[in-house]
Coordinates of C-alpha atoms and ligand atoms in Angstrom, one line a residue:
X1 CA -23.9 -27.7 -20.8
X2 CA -27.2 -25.9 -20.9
X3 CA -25.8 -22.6 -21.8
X4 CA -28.6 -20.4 -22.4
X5 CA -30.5 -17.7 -20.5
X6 CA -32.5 -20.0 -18.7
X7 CA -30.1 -20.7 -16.5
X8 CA -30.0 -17.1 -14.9
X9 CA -32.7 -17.6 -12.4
X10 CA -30.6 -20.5 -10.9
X11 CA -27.2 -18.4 -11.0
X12 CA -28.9 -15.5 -9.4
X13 CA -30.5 -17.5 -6.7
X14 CA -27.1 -18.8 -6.3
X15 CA -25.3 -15.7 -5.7
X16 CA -28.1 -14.0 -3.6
X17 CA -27.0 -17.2 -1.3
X18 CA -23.8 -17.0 -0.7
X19 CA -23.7 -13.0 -0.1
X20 CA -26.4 -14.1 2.7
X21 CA -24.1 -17.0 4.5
X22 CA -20.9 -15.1 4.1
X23 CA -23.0 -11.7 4.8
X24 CA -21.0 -11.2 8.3
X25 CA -17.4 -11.6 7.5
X26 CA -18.1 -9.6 4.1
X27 CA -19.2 -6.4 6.5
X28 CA -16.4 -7.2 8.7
X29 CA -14.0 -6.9 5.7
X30 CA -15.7 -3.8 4.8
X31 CA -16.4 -2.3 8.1
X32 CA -12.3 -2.5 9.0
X33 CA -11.0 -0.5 5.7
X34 CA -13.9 0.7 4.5
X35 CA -17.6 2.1 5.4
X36 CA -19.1 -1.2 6.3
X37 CA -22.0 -1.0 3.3
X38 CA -20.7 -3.5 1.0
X39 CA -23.4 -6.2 1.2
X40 CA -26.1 -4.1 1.9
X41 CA -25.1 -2.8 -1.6
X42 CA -24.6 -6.0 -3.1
X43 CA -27.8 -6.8 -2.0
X44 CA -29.7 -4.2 -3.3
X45 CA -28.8 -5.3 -7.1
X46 CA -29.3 -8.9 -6.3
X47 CA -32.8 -8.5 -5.0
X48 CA -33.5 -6.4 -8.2
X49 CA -31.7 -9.5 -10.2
X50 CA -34.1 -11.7 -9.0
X51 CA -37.2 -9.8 -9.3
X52 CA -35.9 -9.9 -13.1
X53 CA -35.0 -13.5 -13.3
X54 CA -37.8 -14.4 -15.6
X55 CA -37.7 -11.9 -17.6
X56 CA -34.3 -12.1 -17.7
X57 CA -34.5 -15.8 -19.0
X58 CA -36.5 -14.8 -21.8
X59 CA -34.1 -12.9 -23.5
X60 CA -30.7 -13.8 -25.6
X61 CA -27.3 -13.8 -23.6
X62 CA -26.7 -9.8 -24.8
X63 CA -29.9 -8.5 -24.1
X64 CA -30.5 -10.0 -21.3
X65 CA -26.5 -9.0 -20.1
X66 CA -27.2 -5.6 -20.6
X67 CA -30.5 -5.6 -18.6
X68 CA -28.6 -6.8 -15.8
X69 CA -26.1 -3.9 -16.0
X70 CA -28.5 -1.2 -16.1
X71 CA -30.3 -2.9 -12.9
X72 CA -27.7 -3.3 -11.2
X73 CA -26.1 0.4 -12.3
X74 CA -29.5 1.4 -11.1
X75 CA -30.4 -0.4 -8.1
X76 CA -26.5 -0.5 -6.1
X77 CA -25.8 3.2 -7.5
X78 CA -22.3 5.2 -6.3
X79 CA -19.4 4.3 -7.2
X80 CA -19.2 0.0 -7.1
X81 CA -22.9 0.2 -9.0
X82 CA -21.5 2.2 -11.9
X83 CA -19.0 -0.2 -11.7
X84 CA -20.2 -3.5 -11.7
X85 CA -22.5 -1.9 -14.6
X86 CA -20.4 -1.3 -16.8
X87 CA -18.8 -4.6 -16.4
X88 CA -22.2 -6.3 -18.2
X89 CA -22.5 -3.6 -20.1
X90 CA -19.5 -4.2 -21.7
X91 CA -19.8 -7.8 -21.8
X92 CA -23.5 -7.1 -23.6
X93 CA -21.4 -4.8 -26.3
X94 CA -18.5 -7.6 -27.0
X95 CA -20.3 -10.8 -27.0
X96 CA -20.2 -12.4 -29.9
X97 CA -22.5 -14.7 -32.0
X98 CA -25.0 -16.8 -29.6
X99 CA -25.1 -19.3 -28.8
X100 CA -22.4 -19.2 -26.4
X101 CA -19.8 -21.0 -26.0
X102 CA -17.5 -21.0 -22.7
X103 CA -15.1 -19.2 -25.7
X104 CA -17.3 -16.7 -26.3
X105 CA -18.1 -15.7 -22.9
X106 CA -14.7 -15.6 -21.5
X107 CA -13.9 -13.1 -24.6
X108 CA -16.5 -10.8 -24.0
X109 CA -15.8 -11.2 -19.7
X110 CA -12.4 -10.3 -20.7
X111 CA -13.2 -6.9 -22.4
X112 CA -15.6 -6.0 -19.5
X113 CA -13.0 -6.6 -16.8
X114 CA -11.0 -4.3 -19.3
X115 CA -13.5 -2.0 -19.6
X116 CA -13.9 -1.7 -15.5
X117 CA -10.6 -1.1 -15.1
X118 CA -10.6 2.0 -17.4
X119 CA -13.9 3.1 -15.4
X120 CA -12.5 2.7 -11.9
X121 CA -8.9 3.4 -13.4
X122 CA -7.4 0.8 -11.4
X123 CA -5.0 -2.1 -12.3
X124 CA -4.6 -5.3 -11.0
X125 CA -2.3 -4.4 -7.0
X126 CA -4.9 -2.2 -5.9
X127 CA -6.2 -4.1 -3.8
X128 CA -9.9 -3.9 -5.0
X129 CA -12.4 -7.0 -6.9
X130 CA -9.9 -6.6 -9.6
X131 CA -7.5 -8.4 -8.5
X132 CA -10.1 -10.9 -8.6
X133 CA -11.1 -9.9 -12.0
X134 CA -8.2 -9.7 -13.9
X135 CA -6.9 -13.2 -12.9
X136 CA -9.9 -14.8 -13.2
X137 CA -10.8 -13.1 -16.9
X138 CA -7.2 -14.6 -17.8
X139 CA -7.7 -17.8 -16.5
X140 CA -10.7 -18.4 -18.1
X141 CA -9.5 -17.1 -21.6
X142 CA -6.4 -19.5 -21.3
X143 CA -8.3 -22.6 -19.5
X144 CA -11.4 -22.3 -21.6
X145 CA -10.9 -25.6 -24.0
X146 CA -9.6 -27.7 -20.6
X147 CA -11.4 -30.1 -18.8
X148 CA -10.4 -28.3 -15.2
X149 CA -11.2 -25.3 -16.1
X150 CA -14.1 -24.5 -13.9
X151 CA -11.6 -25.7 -10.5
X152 CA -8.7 -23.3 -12.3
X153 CA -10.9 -20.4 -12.4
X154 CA -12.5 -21.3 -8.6
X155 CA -8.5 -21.6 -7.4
X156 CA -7.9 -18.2 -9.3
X157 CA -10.2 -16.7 -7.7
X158 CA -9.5 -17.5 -4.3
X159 CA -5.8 -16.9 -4.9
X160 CA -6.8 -13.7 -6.0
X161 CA -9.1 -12.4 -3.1
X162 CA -6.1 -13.6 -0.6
X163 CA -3.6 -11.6 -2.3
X164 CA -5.0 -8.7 -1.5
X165 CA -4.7 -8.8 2.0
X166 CA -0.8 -7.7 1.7
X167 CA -1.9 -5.1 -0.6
X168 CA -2.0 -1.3 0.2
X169 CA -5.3 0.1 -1.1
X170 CA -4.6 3.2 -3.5
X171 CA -8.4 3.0 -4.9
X172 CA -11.6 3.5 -2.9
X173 CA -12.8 4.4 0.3
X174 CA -9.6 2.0 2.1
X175 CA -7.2 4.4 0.3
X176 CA -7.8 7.2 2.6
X177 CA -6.0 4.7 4.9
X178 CA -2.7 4.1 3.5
X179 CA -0.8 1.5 5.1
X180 CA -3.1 0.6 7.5
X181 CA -5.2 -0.9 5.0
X182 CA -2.5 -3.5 4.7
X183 CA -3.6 -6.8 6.9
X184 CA -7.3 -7.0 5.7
X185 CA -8.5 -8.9 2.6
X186 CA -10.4 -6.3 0.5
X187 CA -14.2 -7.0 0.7
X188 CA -15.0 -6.9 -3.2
X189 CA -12.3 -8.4 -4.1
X190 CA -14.1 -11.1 -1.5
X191 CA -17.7 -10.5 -2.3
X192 CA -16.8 -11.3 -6.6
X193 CA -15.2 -14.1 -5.4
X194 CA -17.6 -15.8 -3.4
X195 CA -19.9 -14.7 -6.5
X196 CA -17.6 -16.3 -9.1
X197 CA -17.4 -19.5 -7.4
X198 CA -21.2 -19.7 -6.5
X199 CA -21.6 -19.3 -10.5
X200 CA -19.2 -21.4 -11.3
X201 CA -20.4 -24.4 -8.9
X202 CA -23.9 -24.1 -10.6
X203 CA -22.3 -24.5 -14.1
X204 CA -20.3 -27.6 -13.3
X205 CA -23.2 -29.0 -11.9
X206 CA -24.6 -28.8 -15.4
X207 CA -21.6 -30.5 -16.9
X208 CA -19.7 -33.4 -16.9
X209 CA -17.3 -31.4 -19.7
X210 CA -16.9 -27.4 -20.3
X211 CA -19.0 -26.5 -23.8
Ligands
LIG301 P1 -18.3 2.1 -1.6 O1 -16.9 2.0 -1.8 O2 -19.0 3.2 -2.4 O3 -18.7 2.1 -0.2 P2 -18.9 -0.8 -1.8 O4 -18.6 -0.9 -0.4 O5 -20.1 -1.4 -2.3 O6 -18.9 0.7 -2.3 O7 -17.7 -1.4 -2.6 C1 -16.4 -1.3 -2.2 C2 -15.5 -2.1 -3.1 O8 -15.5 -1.5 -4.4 C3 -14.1 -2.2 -2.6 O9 -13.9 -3.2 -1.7 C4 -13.3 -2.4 -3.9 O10 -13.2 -3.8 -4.2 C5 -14.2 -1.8 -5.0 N1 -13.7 -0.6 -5.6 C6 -13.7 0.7 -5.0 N2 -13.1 1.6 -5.8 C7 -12.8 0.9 -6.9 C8 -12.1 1.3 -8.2 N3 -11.8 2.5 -8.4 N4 -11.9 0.3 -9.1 C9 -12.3 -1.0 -8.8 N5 -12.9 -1.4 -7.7 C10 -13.1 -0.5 -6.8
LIG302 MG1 -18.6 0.4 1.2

């Protein structure tokens, strides 16, 4: 696999795509426990992602990481842009020697997940993108070395996004609602996973085998 930053135009173009065809039932989601802005958000740090791309595809994996968490800190703002920010910024902080390996990258996706949750202090049963998050950053630590790995962490994350329709919200705006929250899948934990299997189906396109 071609694992450098030249691949980041392609994975933003990727992700800008599927927030577009899924754009409706994402504002849905968000609209019934929440205040209906999510991809409007989204897309705000997406379309800065892409004015970037190039840029971005100059630089090594942890510079160009923590440009894209201070864009998108920046460009999405409130509460969901400080956190997906400091989800790459972290990830910029713990990556370890380039070039990078799927190893590398789920270590250093694992301590950004980790330090989101301590951010938004929320756990996984929240029923926010963590529960995406957390499965999929342990999934891809445990799956990194197998040849499935890439459908593991796309079943993860789908699994993940489901679950949280049962959940209660107790974090965010859908906590104000209590139990009627229950019954509706929570839109970022929907939104990162549409975005984590648009990624991932661009990187097994590059590979036959994970790195
Ligand atoms: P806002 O809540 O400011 O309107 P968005 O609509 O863009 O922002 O994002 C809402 C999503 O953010 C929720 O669906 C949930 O997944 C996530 N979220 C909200 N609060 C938290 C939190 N404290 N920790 C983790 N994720 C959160
Ligand atoms: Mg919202």
């Amino acid at each position: 696999m071609s694992n450098t930053t030249a691949l980041l135009p392609e994975l933003i173009l990727a992700v800008a795509k599927t927030i577009e065809n899924n754009a409706e039932e994402l504002t849905s989601l968000d609209q019934a426990i929440g205040d209906g802005d999510h991809v409007t958000n989204l897309q705000r740090g997406i379309q800065a992602l892409a004015a970037q791309s190039e840029a971005l595809s100059q630089l090594a994996w942890q510079a160009a990481l923590q440009k894209i968490g201070m864009t998108v800190m920046a460009s999405i703002g409130g509460a969901s842009g400080s956190l997906y920010g400091t989800l790459f910024l972290a990830m910029s902080k713990n990556l370890q020697d380039e070039p990078l390996t799927l190893t590398t990258f789920a270590d250093a996706f694992s301590k950004g997940v980790e330090a989101l949750k301590q951010r938004g202090k929320t756990d996984k049963g929240e029923k926010t993108m963590l529960d995406v998050l957390i499965p999929v950053a342990e999934r891809l630590s445990q799956n990194a070395n197998t040849p499935d790995v890439f459908e593991q962490v796309k079943l993860t994350a789908v699994t993940g996004a489901e679950a949280t329709r049962d959940m209660v919200a107790t974090k965010g705006r859908a906590s104000f609602l209590g139990e009627r929250s229950r019954g509706h899948i929570d839109a970022g934990a929907k939104s990162s996973q549409l975005m984590i299997c648009a990624i991932v189906d661009v990187l097994s396109e590059k590979s036959t085998t994970p790195p």
